[in-house]
mmCIF file of C-alpha atoms in Angstrom:
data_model
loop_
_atom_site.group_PDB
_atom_site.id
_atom_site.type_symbol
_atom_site.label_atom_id
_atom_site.label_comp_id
_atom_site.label_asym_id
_atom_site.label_seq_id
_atom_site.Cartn_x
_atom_site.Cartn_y
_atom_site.Cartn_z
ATOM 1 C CA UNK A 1 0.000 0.000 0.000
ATOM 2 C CA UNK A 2 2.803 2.468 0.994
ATOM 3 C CA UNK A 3 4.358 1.427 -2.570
ATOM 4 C CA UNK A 4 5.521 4.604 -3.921
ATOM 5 C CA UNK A 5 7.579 4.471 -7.027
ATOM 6 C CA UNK A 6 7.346 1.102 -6.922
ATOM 7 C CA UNK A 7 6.151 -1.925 -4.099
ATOM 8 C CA UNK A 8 9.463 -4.016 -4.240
ATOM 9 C CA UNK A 9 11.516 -1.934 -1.580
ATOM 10 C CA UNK A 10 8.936 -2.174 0.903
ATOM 11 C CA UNK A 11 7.945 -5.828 0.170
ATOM 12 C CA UNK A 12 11.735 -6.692 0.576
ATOM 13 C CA UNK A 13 11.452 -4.703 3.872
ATOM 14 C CA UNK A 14 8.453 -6.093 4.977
ATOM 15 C CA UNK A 15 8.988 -10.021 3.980
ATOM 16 C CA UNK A 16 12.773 -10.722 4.774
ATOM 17 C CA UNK A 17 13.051 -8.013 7.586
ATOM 18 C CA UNK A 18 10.635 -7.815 9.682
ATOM 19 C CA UNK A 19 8.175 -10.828 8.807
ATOM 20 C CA UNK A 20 11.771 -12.878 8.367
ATOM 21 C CA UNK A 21 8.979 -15.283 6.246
ATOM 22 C CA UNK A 22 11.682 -15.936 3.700
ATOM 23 C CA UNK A 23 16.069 -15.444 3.727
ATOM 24 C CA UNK A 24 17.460 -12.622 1.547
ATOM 25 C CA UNK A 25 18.795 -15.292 -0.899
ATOM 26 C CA UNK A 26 15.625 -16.763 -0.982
ATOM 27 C CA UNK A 27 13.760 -13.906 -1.517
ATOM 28 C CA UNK A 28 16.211 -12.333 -4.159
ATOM 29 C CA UNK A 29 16.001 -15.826 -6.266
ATOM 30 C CA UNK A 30 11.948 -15.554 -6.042
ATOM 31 C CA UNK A 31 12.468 -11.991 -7.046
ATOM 32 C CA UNK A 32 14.197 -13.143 -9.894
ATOM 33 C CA UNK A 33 11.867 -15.905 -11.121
ATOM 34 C CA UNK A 34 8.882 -13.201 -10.845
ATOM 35 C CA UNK A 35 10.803 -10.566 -12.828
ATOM 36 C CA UNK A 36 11.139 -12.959 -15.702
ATOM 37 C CA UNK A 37 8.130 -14.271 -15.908
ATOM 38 C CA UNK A 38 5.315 -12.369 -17.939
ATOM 39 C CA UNK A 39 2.768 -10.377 -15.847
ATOM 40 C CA UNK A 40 2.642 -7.824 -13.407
ATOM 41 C CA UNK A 41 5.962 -8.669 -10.767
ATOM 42 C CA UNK A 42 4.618 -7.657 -7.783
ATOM 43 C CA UNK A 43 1.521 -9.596 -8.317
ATOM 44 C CA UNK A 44 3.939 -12.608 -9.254
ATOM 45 C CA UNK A 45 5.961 -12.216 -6.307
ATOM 46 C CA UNK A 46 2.989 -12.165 -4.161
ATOM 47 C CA UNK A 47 1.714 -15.501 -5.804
ATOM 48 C CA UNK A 48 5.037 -16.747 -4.881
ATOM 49 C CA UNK A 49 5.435 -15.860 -1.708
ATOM 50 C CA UNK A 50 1.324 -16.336 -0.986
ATOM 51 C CA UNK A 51 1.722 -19.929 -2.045
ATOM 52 C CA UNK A 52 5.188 -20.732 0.031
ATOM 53 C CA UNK A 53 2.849 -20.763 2.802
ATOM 54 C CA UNK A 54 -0.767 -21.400 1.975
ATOM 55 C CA UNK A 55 -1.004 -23.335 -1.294
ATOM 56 C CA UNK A 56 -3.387 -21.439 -3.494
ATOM 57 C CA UNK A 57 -5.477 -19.729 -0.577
ATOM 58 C CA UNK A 58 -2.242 -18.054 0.237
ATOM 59 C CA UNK A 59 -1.342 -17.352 -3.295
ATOM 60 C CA UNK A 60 -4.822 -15.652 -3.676
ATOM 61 C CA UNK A 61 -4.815 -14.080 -0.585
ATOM 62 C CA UNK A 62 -1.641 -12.826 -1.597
ATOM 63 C CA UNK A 63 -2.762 -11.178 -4.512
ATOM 64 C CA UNK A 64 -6.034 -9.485 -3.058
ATOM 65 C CA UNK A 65 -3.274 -8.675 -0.295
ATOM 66 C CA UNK A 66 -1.470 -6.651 -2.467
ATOM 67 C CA UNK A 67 -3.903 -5.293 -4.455
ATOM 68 C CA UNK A 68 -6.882 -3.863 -2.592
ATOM 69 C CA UNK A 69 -5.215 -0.919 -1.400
ATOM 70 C CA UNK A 70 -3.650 0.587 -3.736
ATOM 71 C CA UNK A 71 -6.843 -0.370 -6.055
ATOM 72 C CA UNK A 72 -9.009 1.300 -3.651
ATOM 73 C CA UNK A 73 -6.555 4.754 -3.630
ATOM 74 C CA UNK A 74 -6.173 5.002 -7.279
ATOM 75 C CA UNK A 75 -10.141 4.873 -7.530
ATOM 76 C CA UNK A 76 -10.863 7.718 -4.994
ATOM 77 C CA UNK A 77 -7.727 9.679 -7.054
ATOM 78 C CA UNK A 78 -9.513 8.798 -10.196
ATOM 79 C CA UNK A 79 -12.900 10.232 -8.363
ATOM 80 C CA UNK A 80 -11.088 13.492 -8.204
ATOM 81 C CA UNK A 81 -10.343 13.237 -11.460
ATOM 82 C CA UNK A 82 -13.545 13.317 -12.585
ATOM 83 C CA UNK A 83 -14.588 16.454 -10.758
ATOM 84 C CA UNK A 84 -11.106 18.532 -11.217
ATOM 85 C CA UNK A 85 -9.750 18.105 -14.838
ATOM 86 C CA UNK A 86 -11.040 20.673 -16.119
ATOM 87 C CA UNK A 87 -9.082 22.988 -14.408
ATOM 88 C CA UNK A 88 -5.578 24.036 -16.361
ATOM 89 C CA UNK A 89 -3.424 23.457 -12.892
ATOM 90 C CA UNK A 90 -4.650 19.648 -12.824
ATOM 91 C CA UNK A 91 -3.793 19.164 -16.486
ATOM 92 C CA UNK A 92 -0.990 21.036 -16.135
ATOM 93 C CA UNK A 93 0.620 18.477 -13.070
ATOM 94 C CA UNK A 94 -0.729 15.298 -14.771
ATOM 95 C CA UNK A 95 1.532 16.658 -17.766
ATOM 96 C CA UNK A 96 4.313 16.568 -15.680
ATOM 97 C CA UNK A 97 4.258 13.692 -14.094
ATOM 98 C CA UNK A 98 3.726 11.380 -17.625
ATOM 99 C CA UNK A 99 6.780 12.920 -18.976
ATOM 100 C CA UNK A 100 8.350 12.330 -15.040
ATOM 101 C CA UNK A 101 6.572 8.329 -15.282
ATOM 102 C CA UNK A 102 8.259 7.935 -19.073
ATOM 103 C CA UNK A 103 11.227 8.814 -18.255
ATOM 104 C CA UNK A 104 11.692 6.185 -15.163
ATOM 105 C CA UNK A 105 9.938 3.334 -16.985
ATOM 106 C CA UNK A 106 13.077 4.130 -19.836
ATOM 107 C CA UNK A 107 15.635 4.665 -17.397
ATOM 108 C CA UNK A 108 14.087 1.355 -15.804
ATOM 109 C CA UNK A 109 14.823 -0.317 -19.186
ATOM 110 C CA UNK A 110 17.860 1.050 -19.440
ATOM 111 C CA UNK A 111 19.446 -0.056 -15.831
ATOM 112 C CA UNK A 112 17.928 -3.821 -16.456
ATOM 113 C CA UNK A 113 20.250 -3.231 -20.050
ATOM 114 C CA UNK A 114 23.407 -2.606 -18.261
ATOM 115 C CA UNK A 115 23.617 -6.326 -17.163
ATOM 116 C CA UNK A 116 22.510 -7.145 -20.747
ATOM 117 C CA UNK A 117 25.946 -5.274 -21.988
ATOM 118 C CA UNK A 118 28.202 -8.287 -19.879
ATOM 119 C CA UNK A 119 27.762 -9.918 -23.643
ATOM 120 C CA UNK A 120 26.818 -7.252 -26.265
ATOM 121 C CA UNK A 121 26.228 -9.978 -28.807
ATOM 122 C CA UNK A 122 22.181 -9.881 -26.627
ATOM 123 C CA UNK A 123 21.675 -6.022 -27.527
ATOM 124 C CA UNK A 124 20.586 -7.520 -31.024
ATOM 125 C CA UNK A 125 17.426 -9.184 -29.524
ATOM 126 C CA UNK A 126 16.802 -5.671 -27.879
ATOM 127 C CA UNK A 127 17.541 -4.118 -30.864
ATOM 128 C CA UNK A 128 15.100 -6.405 -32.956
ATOM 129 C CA UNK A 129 12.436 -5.897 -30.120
ATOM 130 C CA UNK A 130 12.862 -2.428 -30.353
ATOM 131 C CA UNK A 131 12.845 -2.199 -34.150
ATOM 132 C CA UNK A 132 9.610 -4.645 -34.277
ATOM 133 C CA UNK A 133 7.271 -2.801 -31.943
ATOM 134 C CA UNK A 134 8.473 0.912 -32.905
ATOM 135 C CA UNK A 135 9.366 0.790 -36.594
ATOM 136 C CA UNK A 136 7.058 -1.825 -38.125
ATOM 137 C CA UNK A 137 4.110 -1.796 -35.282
ATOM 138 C CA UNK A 138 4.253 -5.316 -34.639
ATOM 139 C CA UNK A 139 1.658 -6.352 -31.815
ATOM 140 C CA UNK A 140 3.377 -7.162 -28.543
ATOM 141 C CA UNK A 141 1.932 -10.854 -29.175
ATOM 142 C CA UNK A 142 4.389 -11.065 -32.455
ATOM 143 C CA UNK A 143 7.105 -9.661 -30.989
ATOM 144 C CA UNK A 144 7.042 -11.653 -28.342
ATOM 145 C CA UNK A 145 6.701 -14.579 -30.617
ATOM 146 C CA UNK A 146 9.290 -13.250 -33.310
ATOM 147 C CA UNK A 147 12.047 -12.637 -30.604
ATOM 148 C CA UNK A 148 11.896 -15.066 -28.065
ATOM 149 C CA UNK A 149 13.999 -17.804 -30.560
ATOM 150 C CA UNK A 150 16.676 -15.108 -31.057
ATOM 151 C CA UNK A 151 17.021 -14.316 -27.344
ATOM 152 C CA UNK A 152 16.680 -17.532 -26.446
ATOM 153 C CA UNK A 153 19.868 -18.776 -29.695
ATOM 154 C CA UNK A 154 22.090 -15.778 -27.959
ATOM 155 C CA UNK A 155 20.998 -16.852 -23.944
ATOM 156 C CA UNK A 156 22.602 -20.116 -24.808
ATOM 157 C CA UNK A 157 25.424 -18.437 -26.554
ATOM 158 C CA UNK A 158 26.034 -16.796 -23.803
ATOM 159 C CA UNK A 159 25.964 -19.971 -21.388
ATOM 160 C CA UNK A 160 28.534 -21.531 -23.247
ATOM 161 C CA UNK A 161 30.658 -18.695 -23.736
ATOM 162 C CA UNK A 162 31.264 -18.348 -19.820
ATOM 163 C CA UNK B 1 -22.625 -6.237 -19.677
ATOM 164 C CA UNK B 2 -20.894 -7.172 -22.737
ATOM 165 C CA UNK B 3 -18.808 -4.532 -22.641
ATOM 166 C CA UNK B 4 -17.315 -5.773 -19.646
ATOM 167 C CA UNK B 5 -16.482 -9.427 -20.932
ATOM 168 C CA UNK B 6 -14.648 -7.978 -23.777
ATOM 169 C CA UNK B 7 -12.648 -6.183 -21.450
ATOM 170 C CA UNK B 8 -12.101 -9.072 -19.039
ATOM 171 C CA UNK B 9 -10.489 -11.266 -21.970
ATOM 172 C CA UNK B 10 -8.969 -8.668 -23.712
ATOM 173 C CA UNK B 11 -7.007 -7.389 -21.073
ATOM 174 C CA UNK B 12 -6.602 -11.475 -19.892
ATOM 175 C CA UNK B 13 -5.145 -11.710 -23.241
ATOM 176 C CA UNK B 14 -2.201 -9.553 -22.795
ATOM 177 C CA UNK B 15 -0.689 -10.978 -19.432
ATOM 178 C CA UNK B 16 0.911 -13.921 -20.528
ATOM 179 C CA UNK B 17 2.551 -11.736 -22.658
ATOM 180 C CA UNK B 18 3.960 -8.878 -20.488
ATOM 181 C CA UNK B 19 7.462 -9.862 -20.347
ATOM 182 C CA UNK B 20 8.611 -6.898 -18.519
ATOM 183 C CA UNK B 21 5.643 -6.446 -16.624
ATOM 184 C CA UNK B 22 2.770 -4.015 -17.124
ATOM 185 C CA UNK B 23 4.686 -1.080 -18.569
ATOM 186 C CA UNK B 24 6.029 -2.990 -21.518
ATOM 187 C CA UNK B 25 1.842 -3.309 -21.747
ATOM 188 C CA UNK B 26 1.191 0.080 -22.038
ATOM 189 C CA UNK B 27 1.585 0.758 -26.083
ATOM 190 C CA UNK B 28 -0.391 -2.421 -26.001
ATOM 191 C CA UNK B 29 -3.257 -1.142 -23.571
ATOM 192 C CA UNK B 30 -3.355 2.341 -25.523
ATOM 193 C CA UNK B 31 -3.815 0.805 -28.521
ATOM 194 C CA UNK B 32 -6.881 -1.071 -27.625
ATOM 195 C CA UNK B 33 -8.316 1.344 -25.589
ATOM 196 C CA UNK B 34 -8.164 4.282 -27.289
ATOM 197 C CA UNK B 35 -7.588 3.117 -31.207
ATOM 198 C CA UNK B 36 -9.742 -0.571 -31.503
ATOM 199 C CA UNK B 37 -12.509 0.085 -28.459
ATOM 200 C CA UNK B 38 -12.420 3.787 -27.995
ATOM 201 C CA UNK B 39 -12.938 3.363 -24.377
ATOM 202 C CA UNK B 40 -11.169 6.479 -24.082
ATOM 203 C CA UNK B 41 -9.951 9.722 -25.191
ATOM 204 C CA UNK B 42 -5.990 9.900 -25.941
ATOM 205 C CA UNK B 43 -5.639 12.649 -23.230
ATOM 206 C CA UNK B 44 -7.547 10.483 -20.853
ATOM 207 C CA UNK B 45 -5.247 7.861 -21.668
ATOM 208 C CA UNK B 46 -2.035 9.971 -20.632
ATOM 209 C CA UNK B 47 -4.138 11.502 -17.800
ATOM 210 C CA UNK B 48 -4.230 7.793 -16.073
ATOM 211 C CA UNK B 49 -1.112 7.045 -16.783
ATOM 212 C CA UNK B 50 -0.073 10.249 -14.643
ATOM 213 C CA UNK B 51 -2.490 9.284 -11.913
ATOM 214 C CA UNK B 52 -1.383 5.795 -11.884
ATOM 215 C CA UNK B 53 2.500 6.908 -12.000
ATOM 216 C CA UNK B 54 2.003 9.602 -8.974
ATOM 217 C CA UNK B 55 -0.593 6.720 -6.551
ATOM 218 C CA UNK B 56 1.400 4.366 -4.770
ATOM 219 C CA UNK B 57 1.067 0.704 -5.493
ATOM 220 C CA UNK B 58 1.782 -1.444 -8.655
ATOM 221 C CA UNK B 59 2.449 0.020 -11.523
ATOM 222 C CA UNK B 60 -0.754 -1.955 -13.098
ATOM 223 C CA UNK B 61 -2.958 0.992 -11.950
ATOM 224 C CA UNK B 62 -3.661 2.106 -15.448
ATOM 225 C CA UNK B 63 -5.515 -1.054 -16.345
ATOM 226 C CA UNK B 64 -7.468 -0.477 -13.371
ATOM 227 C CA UNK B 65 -8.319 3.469 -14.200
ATOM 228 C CA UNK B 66 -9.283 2.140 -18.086
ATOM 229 C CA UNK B 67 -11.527 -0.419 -16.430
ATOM 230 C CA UNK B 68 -12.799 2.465 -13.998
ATOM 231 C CA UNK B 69 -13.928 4.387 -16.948
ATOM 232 C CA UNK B 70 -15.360 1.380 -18.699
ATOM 233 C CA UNK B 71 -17.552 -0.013 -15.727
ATOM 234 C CA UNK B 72 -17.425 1.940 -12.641
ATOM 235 C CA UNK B 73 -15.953 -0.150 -9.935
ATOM 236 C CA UNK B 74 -16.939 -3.307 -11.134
ATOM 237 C CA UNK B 75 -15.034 -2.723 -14.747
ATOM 238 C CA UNK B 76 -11.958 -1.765 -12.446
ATOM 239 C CA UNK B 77 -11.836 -4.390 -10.346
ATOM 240 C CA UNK B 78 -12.554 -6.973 -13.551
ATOM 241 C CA UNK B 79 -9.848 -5.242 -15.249
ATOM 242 C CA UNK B 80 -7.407 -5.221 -12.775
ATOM 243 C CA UNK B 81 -7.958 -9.399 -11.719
ATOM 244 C CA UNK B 82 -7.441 -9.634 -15.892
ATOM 245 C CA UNK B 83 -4.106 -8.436 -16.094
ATOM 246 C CA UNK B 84 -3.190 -10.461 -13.015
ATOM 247 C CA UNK B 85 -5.279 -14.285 -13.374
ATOM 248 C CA UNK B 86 -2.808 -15.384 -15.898
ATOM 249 C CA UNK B 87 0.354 -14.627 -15.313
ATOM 250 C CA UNK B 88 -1.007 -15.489 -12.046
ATOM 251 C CA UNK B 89 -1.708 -19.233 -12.040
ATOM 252 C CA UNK B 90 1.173 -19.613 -14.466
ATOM 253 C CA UNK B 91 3.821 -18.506 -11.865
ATOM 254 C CA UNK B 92 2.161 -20.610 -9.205
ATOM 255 C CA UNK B 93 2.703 -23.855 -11.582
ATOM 256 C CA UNK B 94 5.848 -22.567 -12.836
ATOM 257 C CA UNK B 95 7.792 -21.662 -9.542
ATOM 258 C CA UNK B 96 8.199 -25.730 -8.535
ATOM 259 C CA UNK B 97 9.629 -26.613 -12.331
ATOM 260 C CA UNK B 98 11.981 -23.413 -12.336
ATOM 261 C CA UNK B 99 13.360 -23.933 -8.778
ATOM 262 C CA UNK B 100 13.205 -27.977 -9.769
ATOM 263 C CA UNK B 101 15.762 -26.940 -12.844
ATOM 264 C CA UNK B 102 18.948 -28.576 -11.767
ATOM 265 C CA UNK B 103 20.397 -27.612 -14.562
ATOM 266 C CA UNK B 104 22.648 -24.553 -13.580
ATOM 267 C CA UNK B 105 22.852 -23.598 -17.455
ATOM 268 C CA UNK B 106 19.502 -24.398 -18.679
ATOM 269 C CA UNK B 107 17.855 -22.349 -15.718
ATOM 270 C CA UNK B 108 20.619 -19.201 -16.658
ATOM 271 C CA UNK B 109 19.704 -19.634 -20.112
ATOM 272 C CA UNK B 110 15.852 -19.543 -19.569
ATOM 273 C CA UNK B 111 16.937 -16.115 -17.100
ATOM 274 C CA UNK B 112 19.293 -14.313 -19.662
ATOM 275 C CA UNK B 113 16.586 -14.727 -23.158
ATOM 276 C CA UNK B 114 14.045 -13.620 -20.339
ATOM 277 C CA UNK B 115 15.996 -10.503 -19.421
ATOM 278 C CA UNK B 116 16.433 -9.164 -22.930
ATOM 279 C CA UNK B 117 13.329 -10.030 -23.727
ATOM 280 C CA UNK B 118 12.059 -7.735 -21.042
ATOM 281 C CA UNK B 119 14.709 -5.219 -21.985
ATOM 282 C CA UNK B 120 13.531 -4.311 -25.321
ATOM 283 C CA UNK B 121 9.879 -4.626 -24.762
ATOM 284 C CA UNK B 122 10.239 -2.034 -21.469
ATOM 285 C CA UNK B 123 12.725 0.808 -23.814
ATOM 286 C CA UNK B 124 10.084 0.349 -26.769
ATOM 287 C CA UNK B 125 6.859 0.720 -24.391
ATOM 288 C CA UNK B 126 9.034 4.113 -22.942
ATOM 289 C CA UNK B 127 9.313 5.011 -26.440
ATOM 290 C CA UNK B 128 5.977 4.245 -27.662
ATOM 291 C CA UNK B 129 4.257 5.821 -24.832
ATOM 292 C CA UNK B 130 6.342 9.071 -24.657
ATOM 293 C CA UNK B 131 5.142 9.599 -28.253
ATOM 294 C CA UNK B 132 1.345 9.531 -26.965
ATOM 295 C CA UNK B 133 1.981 11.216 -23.441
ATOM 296 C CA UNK B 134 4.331 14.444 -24.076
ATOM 297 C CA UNK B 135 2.423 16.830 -26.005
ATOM 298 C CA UNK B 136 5.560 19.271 -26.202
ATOM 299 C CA UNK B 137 8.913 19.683 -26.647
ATOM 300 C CA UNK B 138 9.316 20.985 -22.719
ATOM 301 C CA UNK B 139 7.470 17.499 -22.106
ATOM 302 C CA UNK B 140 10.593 15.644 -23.792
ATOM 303 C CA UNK B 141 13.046 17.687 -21.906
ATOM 304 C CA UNK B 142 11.748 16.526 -19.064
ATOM 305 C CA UNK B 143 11.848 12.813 -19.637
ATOM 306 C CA UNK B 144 15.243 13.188 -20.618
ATOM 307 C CA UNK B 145 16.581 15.565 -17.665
ATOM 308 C CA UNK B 146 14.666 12.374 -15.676
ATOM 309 C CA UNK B 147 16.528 9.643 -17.256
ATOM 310 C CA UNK B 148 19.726 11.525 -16.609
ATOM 311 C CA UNK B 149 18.948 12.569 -13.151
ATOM 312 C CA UNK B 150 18.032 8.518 -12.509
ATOM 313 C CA UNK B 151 21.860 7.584 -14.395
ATOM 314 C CA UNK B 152 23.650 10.351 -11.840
ATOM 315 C CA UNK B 153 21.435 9.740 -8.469
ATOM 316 C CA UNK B 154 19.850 7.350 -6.208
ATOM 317 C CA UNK B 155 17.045 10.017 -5.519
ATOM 318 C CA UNK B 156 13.817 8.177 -4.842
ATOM 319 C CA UNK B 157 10.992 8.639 -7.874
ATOM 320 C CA UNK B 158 8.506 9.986 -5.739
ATOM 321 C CA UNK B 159 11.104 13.339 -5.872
ATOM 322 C CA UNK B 160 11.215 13.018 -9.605
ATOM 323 C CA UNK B 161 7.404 12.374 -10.132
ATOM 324 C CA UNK B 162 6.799 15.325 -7.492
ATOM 325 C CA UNK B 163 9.598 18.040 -8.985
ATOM 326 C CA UNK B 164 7.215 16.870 -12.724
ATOM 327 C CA UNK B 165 4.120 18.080 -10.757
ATOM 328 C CA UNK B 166 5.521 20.989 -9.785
ATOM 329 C CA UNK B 167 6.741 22.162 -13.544
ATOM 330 C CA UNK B 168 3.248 21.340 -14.666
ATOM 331 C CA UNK B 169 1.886 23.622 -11.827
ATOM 332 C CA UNK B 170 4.080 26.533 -13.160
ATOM 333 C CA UNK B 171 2.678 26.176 -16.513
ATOM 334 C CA UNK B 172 6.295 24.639 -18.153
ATOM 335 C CA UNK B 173 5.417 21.851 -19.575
#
């Protein structure tokens, strides 16, 4: 709920150091499975960690965990919405925080790149990707489906090579 | 009513597909919602995306604000369990066989084509969606002077998405 910029600090926080439900390896190797997965992470993570303990009631009590908060906030903001975008100082902040939100979902992209530069030979898939979904407007379905042989030739490339 | 389902598998539709998570959705999401369904209005799209950017939580809030619009609280909450069912119940089946991988290089392999994949789809959803969201060219100096700011400084977003507020409120952007 207090997820600003972002849930994982505080679930990391929450989980390992205060709950001390899972280790910090353990929790950094679930971390990883969720992040590579498709879907929403945080929702993954709390499937993962939800489940550790429950089975599937915990994995879905996870999720609704997780979720009804911030659901419930965004809906009273959107409420506001409603009433208050018509005036110029509203649309003027929402302008600046989209081009604020852009930039940290691309700066995002670009810190999970720097581990992707270890073996620059993988920049093509991200190169391909890029050139699929902003040049020739591929759906994300056929990009995923396009790319995922190439990144998948250069991951085991890249297993071999070290 | 119908309205609804569509939403509910349309938005299902996408989650197995979000490598990346839900930002590397959000071309995806504008496309159907304001192009194919005309749900709503371009600006209403980037208006969301602000609101969902500046609320704490997931970053999944804009599915939840498009299903707002389409169905009142119902639509939200339906849109909001659509992007997460199936990534969802994969992960729960998934997380045995990927921790079960004994296989040091097949589970690093799976990891690394994962990782680009998410990559690229994240810095061409950024691109995508700047192209909808900034309106002007003060807009795109300020998604740049926050990528640099995040390359130079740990500062925490919620200073970054706050200092953006504040330009808007003087009329810059």
């Amino acid at each position: 709920m207090s997820g600003f910029g972002g849930v994982l600090p505080w679930a990391r926080r929450t989980i390992v150091e205060q709950e001390k439900w899972l280790s910090s390896e353990e929790f950094s190797s679930m971390l990883g499975i969720c992040q590579i997965v498709p879907g929403p992470n945080i929702v993954n993570l709390a499937v993962c960690v939800g489940s550790r303990f429950c089975g599937i009631p915990g994995a879905i009590a996870g999720v609704f965990g997780i979720l009804t908060g911030p659901v419930t906030l965004v809906l009273i903001l959107a409420m506001l919405y409603e009433h208050f975008s018509y005036l110029p100082i509203v649309q003027g902040m929402l302008r600046g925080i989209s081009a604020v939100g852009v930039g940290l979902i691309a700066s995002t992209g670009f810190k999970m790149m720097r581990t992707e530069l270890n073996y620059p030979p993988m920049l093509i898939v991200v190169i391909f990707i890029l050139l699929a979904a902003c040049y020739f407007h591929l759906g994300l379905g056929w990009v995923v489906l396009l790319a995922s042989p190439l990144a998948l030739y250069f991951a085991w490339r890249k297993v071999n090579k070290t | 009513m119908s309205v609804l389902i569509s939403l509910f598998l349309k938005i299902s539709a996408f989650s197995l597909v979000a490598f990346g998570g839900v930002n590397a959705l959000l071309p995806v999401l504008y496309d159907l919602s304001v192009n194919q369904e005309h749900w709503i209005s371009p600006q209403t799209f980037a208006d969301y995306f602000a609101i969902a950017q500046a609320a704490p939580g997931p970053n999944l809030m804009t599915v939840t604000l498009i299903g707002w619009n389409v169905g009142g609280v119902l639509g939200a909450a339906l849109a909001t369990l659509a992007i997460a069912w199936p990534s969802s119940i994969m992960i729960y089946f998934l997380q045995g066989y990927i921790f079960a991988i004994q296989n040091k290089q097949r589970q690093k392999m799976i990891q690394y084509a994962a990782g680009a994949l998410a990559v690229g789809l994240v810095l061409a959803a950024a691109w995508q969606i700047s192209l909808q969201v900034n309106q002007s060219l003060a807009a795109y100096i300020l998604t740049i002077v926050t990528i640099t700011i995040t390359f130079f400084t740990r500062w925490h977003p919620l200073y970054l998405v706050a200092a953006g507020a504040a330009c808007g409120l003087l009329g810059l952007i």
